[in-house]
PDB file of C-alpha atoms in Angstrom:
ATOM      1  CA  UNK J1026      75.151 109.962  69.407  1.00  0.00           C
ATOM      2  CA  UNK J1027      74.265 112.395  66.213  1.00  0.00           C
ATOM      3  CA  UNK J1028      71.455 113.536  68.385  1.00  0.00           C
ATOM      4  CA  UNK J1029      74.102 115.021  71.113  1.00  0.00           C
ATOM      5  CA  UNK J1030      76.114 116.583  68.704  1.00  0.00           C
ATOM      6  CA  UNK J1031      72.908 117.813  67.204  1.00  0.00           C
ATOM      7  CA  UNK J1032      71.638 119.341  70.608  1.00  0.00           C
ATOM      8  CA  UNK J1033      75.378 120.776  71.285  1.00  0.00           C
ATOM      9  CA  UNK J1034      75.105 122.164  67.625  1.00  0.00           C
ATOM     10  CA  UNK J1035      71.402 123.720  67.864  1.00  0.00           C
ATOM     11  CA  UNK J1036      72.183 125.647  71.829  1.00  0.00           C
ATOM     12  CA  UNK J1037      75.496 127.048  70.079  1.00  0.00           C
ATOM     13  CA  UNK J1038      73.689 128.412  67.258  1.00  0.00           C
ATOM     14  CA  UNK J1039      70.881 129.548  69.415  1.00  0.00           C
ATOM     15  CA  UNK J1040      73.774 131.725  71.693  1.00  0.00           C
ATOM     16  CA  UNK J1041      75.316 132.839  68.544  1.00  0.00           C
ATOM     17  CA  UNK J1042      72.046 134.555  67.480  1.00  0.00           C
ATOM     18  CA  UNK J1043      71.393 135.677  70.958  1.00  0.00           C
ATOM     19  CA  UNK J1044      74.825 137.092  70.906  1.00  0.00           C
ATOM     20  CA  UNK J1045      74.749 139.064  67.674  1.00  0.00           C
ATOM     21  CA  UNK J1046      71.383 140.201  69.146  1.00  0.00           C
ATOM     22  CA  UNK J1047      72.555 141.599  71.774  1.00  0.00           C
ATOM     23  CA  UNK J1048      75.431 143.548  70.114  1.00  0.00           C
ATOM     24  CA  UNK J1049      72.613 144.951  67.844  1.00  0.00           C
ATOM     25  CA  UNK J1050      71.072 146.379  70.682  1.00  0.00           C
ATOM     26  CA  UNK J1051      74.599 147.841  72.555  1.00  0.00           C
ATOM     27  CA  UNK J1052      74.814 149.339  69.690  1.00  0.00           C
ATOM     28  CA  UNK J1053      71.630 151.368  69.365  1.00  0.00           C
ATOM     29  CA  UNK J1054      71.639 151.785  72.769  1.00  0.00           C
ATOM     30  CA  UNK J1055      74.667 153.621  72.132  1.00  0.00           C
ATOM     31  CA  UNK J1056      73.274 155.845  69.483  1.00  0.00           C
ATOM     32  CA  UNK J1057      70.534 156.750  70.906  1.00  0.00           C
ATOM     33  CA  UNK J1058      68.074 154.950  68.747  1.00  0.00           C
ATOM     34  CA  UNK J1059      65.448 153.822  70.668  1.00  0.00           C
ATOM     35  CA  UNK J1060      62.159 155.198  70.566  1.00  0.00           C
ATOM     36  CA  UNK J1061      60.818 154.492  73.899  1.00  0.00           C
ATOM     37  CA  UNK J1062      62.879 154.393  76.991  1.00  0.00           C
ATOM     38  CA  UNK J1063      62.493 150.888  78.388  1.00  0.00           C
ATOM     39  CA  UNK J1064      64.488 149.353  75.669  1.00  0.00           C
ATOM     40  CA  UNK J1065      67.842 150.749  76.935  1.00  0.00           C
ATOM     41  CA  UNK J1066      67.553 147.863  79.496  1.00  0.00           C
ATOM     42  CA  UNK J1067      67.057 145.264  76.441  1.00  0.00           C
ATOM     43  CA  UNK J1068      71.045 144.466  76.458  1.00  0.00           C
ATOM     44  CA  UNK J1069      71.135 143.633  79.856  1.00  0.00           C
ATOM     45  CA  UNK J1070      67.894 141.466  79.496  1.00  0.00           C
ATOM     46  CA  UNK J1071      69.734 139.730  76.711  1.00  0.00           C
ATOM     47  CA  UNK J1072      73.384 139.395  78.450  1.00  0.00           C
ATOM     48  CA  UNK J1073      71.575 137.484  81.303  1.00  0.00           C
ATOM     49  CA  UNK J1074      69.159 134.961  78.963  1.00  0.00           C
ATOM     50  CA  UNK J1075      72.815 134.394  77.458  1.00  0.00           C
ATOM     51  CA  UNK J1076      74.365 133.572  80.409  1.00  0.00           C
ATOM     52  CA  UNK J1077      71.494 131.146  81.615  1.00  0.00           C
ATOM     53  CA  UNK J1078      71.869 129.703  77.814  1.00  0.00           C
ATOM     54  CA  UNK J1079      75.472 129.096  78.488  1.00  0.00           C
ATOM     55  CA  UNK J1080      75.690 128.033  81.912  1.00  0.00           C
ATOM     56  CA  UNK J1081      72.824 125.479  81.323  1.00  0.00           C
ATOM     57  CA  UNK J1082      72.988 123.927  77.979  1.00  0.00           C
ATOM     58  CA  UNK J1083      76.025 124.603  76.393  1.00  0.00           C
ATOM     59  CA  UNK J1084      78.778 123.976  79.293  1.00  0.00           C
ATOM     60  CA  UNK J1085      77.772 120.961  80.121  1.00  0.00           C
ATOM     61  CA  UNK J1086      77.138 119.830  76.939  1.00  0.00           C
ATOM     62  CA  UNK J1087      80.895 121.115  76.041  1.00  0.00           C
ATOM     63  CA  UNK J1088      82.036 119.329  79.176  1.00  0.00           C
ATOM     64  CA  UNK J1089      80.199 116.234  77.501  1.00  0.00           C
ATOM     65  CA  UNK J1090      82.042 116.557  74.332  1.00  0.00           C
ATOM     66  CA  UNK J1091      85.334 114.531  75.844  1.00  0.00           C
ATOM     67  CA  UNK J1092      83.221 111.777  77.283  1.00  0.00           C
ATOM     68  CA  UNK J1093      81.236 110.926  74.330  1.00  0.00           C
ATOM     69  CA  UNK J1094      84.296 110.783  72.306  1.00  0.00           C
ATOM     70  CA  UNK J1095      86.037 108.762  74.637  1.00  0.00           C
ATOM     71  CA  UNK J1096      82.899 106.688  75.179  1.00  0.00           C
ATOM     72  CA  UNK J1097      83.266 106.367  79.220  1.00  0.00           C
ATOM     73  CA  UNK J1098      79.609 106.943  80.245  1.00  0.00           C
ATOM     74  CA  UNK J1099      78.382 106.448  83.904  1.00  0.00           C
ATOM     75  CA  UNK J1100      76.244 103.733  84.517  1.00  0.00           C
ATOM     76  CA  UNK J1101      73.002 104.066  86.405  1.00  0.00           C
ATOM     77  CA  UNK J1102      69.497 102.754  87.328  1.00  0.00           C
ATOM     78  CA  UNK J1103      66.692 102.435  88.695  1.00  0.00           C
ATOM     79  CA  UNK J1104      62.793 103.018  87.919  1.00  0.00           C
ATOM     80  CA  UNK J1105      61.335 105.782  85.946  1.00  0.00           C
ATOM     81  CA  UNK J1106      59.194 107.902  87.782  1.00  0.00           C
ATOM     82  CA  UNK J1107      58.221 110.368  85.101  1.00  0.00           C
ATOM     83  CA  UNK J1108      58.374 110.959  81.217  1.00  0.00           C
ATOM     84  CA  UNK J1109      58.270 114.585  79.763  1.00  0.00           C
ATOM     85  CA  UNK J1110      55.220 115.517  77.232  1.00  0.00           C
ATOM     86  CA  UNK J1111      58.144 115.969  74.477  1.00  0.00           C
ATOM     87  CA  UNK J1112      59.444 112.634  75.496  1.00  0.00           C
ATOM     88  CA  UNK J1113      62.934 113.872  75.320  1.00  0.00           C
ATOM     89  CA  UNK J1114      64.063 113.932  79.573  1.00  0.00           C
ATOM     90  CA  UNK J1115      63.216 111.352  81.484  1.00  0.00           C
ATOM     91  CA  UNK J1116      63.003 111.159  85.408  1.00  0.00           C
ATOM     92  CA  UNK J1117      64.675 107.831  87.384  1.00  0.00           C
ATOM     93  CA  UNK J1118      64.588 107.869  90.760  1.00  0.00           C
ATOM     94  CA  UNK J1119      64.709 111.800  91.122  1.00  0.00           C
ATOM     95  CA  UNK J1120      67.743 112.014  88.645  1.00  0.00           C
ATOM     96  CA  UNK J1121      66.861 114.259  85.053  1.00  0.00           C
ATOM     97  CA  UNK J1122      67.818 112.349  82.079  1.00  0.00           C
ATOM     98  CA  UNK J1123      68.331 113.753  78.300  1.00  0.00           C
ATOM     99  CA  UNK J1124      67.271 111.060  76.250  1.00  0.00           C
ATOM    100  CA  UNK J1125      66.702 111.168  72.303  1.00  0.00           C
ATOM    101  CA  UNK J1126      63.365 111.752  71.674  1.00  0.00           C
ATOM    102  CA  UNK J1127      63.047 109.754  68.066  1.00  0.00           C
ATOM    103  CA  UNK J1128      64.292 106.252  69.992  1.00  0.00           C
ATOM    104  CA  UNK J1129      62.255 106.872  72.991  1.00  0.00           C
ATOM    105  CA  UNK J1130      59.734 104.203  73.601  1.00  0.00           C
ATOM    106  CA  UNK J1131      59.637 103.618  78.074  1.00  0.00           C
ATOM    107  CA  UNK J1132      56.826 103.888  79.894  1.00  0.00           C
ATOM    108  CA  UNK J1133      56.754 105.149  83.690  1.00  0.00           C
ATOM    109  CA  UNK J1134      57.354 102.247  85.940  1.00  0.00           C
ATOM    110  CA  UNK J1135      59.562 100.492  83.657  1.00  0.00           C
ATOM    111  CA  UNK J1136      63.356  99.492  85.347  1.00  0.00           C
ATOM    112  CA  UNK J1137      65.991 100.872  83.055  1.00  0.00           C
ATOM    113  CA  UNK J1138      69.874 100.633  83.324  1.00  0.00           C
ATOM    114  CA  UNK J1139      71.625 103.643  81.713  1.00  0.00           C
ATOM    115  CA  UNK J1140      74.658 105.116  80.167  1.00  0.00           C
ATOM    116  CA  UNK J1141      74.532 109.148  80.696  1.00  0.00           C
ATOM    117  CA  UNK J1142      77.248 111.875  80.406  1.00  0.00           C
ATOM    118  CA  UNK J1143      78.456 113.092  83.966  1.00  0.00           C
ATOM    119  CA  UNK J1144      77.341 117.061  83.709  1.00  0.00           C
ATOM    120  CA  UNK J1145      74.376 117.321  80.897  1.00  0.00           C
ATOM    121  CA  UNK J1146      73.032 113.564  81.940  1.00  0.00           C
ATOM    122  CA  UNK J1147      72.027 112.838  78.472  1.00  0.00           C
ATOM    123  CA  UNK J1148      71.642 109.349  78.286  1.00  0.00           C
ATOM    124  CA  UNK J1149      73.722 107.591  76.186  1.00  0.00           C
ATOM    125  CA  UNK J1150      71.575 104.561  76.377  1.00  0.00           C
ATOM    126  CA  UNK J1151      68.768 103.331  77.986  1.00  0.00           C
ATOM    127  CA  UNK J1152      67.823  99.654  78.172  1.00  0.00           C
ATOM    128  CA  UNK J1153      64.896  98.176  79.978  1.00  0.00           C
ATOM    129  CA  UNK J1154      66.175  95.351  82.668  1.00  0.00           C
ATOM    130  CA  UNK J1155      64.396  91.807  82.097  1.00  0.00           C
ATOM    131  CA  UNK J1156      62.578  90.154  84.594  1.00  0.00           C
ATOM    132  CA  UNK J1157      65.575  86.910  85.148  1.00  0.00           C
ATOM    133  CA  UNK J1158      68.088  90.090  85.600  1.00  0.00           C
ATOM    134  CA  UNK J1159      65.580  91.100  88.366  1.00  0.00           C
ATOM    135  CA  UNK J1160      65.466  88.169  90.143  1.00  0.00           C
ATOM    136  CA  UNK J1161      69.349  86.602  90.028  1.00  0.00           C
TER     137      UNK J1161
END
């Protein structure tokens, strides 16, 4: 679970920067500063890459919080149909999962039950079903 608080952590601190970013550029907008002309649009570039930061990752993630502390996880399944490049998301039966990238060892094809967080789906945990589970 360190990894979750770890992503939750890492997209706050990411909109914090963004944010203090984008008050340094209200402000020289304000004054004037700018050498060429195109940059007085630069805050409202910024205010919407901060709203698609926050509406994305950290919301749900915040949403997340109260589940993961209370440790009542959905339970899913089904077959993975495709693994990211960075290994960290995971794709079962057309359903995104967040999975931890340093414990991530399934292959596409394999049938996996998991435990995921209702808005982010990161997956809590992911455990490959045996063939007698299969077949009773």
């Amino acid at each position: 679970m360190s990894y979750f608080w770890a992503n939750l952590g890492a997209h706050m601190l990411i909109t914090l920067i963004l944010l203090i970013v984008f008050l340094w550029t209200v402000q020289n907008s304000q004054r004037y500063r700018w050498k060429r002309g195109f940059l007085f649009v630069l805050p409202t570039v910024l205010m919407v890459i901060i709203l698609v930061q926050v509406g994305v990752f950290v919301v749900p993630r915040m949403l997340d919080s109260t589940t993961v502390l209370r440790s009542t996880f959905r339970i899913g399944g089904g077959t993975i149909d495709k693994v990211s490049s960075l290994k960290d998301h995971i794709v079962v039966d057309g359903e995104e999962y967040y999975v931890n990238p340093f414990e991530f060892d399934y292959e596409v094809g394999d049938e996996v039950t998991i435990k995921y967080t209702p808005y982010a789906h990161y997956a809590y945990s992911v455990e490959i079903v045996e063939e007698q589970e299969k077949d009773a």
